[in-house]
Coordinates of N, CA and C in Angstrom, one line a residue:
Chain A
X9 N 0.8 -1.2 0.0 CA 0.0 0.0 0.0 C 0.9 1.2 0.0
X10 N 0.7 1.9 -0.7 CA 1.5 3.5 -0.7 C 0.8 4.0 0.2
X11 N 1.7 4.8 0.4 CA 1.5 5.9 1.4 C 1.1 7.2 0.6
X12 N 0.1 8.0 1.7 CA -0.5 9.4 0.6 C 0.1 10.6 1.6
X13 N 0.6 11.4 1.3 CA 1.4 12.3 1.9 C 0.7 13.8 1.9
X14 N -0.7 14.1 1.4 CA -1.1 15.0 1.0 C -1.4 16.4 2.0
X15 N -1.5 15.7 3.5 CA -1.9 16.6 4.3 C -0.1 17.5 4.6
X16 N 0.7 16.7 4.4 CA 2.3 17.0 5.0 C 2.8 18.2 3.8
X17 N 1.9 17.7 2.5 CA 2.8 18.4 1.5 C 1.7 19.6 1.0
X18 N 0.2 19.7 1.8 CA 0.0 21.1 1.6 C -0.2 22.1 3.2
X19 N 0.4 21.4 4.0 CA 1.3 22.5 4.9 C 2.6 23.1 4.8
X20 N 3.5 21.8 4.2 CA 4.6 22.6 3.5 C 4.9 23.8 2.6
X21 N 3.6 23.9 1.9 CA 3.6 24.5 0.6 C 3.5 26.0 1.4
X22 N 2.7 25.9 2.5 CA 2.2 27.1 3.3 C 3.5 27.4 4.0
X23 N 3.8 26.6 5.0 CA 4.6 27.1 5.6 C 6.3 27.0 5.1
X24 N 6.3 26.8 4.1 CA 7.9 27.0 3.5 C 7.7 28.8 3.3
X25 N 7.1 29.2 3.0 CA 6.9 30.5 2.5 C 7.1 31.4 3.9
X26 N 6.5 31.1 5.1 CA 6.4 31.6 6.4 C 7.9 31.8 6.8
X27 N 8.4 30.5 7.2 CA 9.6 30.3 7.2 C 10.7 31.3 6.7
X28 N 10.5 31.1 4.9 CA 11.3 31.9 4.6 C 11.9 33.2 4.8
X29 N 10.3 33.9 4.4 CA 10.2 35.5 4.8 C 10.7 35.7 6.5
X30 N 10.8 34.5 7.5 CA 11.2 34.5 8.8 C 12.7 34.6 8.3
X31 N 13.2 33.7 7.8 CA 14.6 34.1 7.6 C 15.3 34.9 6.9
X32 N 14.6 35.8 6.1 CA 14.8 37.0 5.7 C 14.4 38.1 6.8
X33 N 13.7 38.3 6.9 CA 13.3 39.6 8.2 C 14.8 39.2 9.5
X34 N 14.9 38.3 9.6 CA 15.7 37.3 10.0 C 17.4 38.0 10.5
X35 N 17.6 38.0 8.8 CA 18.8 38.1 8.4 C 18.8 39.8 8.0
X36 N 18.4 40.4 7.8 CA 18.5 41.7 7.9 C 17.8 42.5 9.0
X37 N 17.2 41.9 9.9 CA 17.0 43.1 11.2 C 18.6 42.4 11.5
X38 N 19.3 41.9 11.5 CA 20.8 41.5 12.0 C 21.1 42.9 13.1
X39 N 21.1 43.9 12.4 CA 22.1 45.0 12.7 C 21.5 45.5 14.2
X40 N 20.1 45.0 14.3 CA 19.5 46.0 15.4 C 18.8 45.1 16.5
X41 N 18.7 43.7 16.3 CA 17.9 42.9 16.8 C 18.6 41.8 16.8
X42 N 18.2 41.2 17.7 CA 19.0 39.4 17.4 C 18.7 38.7 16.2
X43 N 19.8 38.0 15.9 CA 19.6 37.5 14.4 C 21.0 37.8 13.7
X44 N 20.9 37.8 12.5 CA 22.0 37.9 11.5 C 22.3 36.9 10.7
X45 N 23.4 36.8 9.8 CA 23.4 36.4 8.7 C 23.2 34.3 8.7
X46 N 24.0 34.1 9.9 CA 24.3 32.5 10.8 C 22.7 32.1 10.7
X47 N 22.2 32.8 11.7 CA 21.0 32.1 11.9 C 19.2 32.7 10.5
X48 N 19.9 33.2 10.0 CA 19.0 33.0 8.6 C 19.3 32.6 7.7
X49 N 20.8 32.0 7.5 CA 21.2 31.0 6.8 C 20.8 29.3 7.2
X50 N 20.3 29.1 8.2 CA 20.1 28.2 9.1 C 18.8 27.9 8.9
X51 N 17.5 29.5 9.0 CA 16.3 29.1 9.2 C 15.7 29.0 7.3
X52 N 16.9 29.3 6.6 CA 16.4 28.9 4.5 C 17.1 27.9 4.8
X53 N 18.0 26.8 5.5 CA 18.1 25.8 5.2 C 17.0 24.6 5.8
X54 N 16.7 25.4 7.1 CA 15.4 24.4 7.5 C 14.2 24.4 6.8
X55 N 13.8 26.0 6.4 CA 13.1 25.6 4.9 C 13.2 24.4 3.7
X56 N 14.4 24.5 3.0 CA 14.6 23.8 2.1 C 14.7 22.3 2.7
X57 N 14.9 22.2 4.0 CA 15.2 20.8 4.9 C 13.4 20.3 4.6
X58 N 12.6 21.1 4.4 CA 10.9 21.0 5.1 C 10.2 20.5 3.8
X59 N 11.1 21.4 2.9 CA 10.8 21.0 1.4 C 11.2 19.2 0.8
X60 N 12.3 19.2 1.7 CA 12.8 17.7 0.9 C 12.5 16.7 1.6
X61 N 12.0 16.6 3.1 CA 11.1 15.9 3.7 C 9.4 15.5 3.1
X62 N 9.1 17.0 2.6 CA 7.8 16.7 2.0 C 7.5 16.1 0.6
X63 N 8.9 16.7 -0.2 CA 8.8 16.3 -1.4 C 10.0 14.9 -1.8
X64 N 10.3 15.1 -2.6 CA 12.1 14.5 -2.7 C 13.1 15.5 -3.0
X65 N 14.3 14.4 -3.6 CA 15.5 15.2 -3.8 C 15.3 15.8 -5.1
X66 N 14.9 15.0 -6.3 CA 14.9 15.4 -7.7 C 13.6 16.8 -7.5
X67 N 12.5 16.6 -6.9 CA 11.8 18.0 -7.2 C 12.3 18.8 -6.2
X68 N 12.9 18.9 -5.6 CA 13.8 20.3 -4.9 C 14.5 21.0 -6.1
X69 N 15.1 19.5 -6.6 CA 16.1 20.3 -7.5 C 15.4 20.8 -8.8
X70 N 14.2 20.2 -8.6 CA 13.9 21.5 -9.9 C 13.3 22.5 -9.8
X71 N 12.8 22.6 -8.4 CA 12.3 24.1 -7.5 C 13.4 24.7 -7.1
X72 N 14.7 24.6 -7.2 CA 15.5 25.3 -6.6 C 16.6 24.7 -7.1
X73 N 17.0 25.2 -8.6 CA 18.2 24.4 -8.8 C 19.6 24.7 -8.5
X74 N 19.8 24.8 -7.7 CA 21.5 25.3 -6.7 C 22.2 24.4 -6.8
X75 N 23.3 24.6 -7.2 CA 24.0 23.4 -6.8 C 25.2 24.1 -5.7
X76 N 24.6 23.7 -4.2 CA 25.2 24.1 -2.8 C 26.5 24.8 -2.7
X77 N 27.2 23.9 -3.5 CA 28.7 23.8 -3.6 C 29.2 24.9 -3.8
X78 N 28.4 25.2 -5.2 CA 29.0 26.7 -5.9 C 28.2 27.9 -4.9
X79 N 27.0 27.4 -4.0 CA 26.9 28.7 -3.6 C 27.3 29.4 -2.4
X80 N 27.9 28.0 -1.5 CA 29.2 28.2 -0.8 C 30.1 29.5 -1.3
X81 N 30.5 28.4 -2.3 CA 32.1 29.1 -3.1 C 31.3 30.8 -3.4
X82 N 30.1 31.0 -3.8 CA 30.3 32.5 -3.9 C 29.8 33.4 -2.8
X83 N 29.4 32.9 -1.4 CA 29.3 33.1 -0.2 C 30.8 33.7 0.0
X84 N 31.5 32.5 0.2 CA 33.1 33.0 0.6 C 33.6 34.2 0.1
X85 N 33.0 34.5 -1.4 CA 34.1 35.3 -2.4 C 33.6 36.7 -2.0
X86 N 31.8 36.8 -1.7 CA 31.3 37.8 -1.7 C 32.0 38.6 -0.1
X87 N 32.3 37.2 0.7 CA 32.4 37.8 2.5 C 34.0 38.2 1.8
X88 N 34.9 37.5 1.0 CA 36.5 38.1 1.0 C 36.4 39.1 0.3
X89 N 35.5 39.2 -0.4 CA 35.5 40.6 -1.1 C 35.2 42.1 -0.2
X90 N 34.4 41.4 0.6 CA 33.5 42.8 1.0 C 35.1 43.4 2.3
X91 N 36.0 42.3 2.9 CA 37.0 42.1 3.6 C 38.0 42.8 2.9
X92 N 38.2 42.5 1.5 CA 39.5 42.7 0.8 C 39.4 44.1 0.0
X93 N 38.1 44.5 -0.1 CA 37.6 46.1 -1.0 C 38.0 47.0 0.1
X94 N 38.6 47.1 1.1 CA 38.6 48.2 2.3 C 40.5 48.9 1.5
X95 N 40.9 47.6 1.2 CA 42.3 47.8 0.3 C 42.8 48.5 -0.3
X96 N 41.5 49.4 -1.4 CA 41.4 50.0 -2.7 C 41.2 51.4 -2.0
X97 N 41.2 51.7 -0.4 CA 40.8 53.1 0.1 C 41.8 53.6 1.0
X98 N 42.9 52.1 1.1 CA 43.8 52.7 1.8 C 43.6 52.6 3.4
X99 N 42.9 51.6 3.7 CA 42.0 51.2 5.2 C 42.6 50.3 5.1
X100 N 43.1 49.9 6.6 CA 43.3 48.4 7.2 C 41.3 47.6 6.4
X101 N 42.1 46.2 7.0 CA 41.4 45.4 6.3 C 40.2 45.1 7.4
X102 N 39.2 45.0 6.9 CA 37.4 44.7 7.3 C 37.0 45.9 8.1
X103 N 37.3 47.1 7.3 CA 37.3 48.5 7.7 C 35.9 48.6 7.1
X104 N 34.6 48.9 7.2 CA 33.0 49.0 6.9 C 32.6 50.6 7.0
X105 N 32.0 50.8 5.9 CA 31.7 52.1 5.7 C 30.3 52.1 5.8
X106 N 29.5 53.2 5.6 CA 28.1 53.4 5.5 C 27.8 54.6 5.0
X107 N 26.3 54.8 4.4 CA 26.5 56.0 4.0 C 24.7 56.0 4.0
X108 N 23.9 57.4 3.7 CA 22.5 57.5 4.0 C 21.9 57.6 2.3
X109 N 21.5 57.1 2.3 CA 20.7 57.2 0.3 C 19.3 57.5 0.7
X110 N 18.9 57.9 -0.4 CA 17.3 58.1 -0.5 C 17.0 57.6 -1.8
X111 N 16.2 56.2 -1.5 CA 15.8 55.4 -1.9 C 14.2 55.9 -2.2
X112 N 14.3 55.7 -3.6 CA 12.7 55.7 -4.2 C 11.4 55.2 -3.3
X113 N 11.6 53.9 -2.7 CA 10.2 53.5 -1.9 C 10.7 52.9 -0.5
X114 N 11.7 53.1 0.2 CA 12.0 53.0 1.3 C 12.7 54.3 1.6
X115 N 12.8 55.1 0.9 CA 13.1 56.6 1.5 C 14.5 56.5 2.2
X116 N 14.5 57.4 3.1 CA 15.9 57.8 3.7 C 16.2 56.6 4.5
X117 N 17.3 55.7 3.8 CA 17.7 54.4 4.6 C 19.3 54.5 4.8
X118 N 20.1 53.9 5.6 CA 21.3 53.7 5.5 C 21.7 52.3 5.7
X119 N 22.5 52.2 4.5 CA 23.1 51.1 3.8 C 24.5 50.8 4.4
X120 N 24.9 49.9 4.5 CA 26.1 49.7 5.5 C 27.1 48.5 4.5
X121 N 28.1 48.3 4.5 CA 28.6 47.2 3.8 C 29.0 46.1 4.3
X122 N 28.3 46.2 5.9 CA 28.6 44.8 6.9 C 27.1 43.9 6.4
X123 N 26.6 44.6 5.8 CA 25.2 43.5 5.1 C 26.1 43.0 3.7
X124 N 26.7 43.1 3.3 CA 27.4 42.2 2.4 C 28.3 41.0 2.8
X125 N 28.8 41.6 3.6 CA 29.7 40.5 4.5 C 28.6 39.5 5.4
X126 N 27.7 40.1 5.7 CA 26.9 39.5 6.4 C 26.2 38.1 5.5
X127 N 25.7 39.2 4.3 CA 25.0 38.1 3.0 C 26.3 36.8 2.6
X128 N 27.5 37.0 2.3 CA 28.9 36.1 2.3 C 28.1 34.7 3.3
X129 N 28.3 35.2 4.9 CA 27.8 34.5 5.9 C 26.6 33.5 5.4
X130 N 25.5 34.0 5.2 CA 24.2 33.7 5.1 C 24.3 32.9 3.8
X131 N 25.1 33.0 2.7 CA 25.4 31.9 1.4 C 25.9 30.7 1.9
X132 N 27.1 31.1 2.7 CA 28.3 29.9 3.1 C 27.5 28.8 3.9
X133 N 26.2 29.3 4.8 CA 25.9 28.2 6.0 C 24.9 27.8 5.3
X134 N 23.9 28.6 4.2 CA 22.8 27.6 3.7 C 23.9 26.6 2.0
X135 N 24.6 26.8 2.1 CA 25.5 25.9 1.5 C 25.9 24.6 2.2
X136 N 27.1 25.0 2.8 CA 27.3 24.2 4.2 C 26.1 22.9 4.4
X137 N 24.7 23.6 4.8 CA 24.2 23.1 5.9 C 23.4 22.5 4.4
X138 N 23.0 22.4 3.7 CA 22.8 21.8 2.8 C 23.3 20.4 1.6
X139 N 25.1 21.2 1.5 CA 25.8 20.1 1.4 C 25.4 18.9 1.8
X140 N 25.6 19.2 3.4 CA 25.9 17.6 4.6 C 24.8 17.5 4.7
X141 N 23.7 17.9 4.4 CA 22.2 17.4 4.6 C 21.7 16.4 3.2
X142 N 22.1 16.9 2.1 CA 21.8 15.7 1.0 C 23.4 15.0 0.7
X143 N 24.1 15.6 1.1 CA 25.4 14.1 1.2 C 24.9 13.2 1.9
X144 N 24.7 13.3 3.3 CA 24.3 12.1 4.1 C 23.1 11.5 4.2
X145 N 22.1 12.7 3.6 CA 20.5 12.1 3.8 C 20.4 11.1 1.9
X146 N 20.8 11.3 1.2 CA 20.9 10.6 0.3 C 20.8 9.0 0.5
X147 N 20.4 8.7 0.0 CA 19.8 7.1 0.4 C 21.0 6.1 -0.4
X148 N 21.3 6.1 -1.5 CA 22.3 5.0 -2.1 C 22.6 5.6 -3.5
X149 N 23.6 5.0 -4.4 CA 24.3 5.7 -5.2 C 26.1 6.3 -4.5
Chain B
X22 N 2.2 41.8 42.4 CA 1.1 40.6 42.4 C 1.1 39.9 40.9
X23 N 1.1 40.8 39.9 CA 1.8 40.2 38.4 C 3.2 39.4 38.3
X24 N 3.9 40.0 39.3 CA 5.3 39.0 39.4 C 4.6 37.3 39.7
X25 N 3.7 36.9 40.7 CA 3.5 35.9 41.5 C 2.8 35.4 40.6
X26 N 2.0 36.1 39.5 CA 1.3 35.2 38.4 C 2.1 34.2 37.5
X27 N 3.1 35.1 37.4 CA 4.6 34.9 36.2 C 4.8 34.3 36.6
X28 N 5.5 33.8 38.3 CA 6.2 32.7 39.0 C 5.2 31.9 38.8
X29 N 4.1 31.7 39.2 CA 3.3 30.5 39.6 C 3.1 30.0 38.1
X30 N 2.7 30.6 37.3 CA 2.7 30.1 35.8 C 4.0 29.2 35.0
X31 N 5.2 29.9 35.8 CA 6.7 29.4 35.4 C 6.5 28.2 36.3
X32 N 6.1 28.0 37.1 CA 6.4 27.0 38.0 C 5.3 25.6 37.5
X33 N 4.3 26.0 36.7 CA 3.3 24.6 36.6 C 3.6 24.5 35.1
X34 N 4.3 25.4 34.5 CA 4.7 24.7 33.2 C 5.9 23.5 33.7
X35 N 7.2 24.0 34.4 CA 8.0 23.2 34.6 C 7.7 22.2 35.3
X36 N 6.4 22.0 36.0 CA 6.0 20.5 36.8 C 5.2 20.0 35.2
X37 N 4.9 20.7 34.4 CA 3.7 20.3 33.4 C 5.5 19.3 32.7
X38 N 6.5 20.2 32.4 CA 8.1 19.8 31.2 C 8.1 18.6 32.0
X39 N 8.3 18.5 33.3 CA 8.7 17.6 34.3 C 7.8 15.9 33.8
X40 N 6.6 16.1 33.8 CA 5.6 15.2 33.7 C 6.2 14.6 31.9
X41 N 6.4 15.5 31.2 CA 6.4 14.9 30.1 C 8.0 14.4 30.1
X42 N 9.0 14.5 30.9 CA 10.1 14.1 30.8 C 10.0 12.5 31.2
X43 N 9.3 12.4 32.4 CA 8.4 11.2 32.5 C 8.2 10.3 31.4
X44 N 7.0 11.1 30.6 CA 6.9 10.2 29.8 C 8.0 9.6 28.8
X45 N 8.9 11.0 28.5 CA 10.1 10.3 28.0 C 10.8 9.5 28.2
X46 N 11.3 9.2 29.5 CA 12.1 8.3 29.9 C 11.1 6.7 29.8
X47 N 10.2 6.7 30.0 CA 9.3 5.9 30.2 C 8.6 4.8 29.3
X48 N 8.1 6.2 28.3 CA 7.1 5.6 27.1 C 7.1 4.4 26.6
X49 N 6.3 3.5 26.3 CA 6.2 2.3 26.1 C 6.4 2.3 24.3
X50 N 6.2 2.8 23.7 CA 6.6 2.8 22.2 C 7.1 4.3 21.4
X51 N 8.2 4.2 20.4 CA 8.7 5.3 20.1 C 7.7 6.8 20.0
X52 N 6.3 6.1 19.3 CA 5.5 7.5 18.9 C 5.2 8.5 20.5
X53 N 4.9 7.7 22.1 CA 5.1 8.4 23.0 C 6.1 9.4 22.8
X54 N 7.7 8.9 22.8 CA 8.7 9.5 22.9 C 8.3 11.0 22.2
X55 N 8.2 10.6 21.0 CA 8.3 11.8 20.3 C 7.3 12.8 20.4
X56 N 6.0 12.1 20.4 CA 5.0 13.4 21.3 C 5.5 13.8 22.5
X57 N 6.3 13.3 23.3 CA 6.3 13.6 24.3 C 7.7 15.0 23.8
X58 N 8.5 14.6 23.0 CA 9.7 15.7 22.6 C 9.2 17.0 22.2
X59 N 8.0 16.9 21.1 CA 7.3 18.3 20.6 C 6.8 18.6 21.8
X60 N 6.0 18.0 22.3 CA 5.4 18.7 23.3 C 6.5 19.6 24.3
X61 N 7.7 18.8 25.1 CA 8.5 20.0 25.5 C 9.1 20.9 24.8
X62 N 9.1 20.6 23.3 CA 9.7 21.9 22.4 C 8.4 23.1 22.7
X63 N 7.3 22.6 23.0 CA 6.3 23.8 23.1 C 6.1 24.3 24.2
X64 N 6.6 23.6 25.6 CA 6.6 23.9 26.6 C 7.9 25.0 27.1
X65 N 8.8 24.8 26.0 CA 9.8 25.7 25.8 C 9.6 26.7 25.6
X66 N 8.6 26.9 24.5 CA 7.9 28.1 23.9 C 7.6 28.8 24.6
X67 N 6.3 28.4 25.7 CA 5.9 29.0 26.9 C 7.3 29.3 27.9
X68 N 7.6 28.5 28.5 CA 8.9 29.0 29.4 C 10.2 30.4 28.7
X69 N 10.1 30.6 27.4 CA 10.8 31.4 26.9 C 9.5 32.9 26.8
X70 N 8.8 32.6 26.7 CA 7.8 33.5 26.4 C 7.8 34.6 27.9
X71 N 7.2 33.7 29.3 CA 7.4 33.7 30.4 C 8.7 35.0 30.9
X72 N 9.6 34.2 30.5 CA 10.7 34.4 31.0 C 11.3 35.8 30.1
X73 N 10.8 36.3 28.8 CA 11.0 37.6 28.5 C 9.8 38.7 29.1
X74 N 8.5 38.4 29.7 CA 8.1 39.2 30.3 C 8.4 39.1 31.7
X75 N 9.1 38.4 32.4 CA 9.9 38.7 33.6 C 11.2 39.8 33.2
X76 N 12.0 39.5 32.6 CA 13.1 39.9 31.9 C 12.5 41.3 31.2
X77 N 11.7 41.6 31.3 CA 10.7 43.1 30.1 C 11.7 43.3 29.0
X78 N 12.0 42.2 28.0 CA 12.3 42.3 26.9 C 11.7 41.6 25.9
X79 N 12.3 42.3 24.5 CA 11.9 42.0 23.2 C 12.8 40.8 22.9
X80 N 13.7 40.5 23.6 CA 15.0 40.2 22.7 C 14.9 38.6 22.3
X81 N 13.7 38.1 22.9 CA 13.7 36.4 22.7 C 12.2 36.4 21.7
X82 N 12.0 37.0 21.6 CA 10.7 36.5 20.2 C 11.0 36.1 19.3
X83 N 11.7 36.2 18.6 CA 13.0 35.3 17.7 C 12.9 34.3 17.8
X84 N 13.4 33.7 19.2 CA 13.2 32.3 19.7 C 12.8 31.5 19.7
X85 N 11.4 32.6 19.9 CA 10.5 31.2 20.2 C 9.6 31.1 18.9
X86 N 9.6 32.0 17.4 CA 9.4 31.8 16.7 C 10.0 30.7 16.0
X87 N 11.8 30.6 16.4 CA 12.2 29.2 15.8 C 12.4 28.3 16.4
X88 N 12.1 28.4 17.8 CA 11.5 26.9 18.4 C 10.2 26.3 17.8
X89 N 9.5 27.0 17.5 CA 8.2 26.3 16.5 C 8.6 26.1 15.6
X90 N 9.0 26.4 14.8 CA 9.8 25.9 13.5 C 10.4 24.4 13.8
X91 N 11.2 24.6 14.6 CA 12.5 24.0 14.7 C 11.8 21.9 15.4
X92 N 10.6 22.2 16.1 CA 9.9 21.9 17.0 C 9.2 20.7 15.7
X93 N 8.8 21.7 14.7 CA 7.7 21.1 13.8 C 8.7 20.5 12.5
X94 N 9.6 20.8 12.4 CA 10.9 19.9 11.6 C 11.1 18.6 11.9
X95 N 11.6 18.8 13.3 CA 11.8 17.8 13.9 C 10.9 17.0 13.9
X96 N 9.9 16.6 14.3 CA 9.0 16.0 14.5 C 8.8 15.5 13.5
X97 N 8.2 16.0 12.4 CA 7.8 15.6 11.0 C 9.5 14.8 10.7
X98 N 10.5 14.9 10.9 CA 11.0 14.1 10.5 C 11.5 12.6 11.0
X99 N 11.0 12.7 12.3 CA 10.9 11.5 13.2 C 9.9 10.7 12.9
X100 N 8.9 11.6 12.3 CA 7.7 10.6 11.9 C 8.0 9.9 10.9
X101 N 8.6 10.8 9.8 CA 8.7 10.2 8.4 C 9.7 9.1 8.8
X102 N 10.6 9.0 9.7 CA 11.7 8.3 9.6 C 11.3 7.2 10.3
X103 N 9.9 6.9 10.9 CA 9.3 6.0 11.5 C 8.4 4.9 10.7
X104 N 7.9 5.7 9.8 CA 6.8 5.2 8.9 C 7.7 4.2 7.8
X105 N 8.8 5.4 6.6 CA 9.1 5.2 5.4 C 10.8 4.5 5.9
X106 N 11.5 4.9 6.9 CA 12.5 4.0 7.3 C 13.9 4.5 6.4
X107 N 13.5 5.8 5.8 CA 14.4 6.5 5.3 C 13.8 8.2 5.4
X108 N 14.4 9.3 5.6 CA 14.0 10.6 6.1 C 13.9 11.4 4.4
X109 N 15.3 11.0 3.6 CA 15.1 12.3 2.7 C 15.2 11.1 1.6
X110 N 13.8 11.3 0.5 CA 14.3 10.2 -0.5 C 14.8 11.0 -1.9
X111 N 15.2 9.8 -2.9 CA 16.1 10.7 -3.9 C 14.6 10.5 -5.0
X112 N 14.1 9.6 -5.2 CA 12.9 9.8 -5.9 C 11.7 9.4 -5.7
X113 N 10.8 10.2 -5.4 CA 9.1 9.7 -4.9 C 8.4 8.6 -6.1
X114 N 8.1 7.4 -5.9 CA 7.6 6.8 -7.0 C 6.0 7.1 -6.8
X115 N 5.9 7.6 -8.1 CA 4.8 8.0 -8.7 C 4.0 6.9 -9.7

């Protein structure tokens, strides 16, 4: 007898979305509120963790086709960059600047460049934590 | 006299955590266990909840928003790993 999964996989559909937007609000109140880039990298991988429980591996991958590895690798490049651009100003290194813009529909905001280094973070751990989640949850092959 | 609510409320959740640790150690087949684990993931909820209006802060709503998350992961994947005897599969046969 198969099993029918229908009730599991239209709460997922709902609450993958909840989730997510949690891990975004998440990952950018960082600066002012508990949170930051670790633990919203953490709560899109428990997402995508919610997604592959309800679904499989093959349709994740074609709702989200990442391949982890590389998005590691541009996690790292984006956090060495934002580290190594202080260089070009004649600043010791992970020297962060800011500045105030007036933005069309969020108006007078200030933009910081520790949210890029922060975003670096937030690539590397839903990589990471994704990698070792379908390396080992992988069944055979 | 709002303090002694907070106390006494902190104090019958933790005989309430108490009772269900009980059942954990105890339970006669895995599905107890595991109800009995969500359920202290939710009792956490409450004890975190509790414990930022003694504390008069904001700073744990976070928390306990991903203790229910974290709470409802888990579980669903204890289940599945109960029923199907594998957690993440590589293709659903259709």
């Amino acid at each position: 007898m198969r099993k029918n999964d229908l009730i599991l996989q239209t709460v997922t559909k709902v609450a993958v979305f909840i989730i997510l937007l949690f891990s975004v609000s998440i990952f950018f109140g960082g600066h002012y509120s508990p949170g930051g880039g670790f633990v919203g990298g953490l709560m899109t991988s428990a997402a995508i963790v919610l997604l592959l429980l309800a679904y499989d591996i093959k349709t994740v991958a074609g709702i989200l086709p990442f391949d982890y590895k590389i998005v590691l690798a541009v996690g790292l490049f984006i956090a060495a960059g934002t580290v190594a651009s202080s260089i070009f100003f004649d600043l010791p290194l992970m020297t962060h600047a800011y500045r105030y813009f007036d933005l069309p529909l969020l108006g007078h905001t200030s933009l910081h460049s520790a949210v890029l280094f922060d975003l670096g973070v937030y690539l590397v751990v839903v990589g990471v934590t994704m990698t070792i989640i379908q390396t080992i949850g992988d069944d055979d092959e | 006299m709002f303090d002694l609510i907070l106390k006494i409320a902190l104090i019958a959740i933790s005989l309430a955590t108490l009772c269900l640790v009980y059942r954990l150690v105890k339970g006669p087949s895995m599905q107890d266990r595991i109800i009995a684990l969500d359920t202290i993931g939710i009792n956490l909820i409450a004890i975190v909840a509790l414990t930022s209006i003694v504390l008069d802060t904001y700073a744990f709503l976070e928390a306990i928003l991903l203790l229910g998350i974290l709470a409802f992961i888990g579980t669903i994947a204890f289940a599945k790993f109960l029923e199907k005897g594998e957690i993440i599969e590589r293709e659903r046969d259709l």
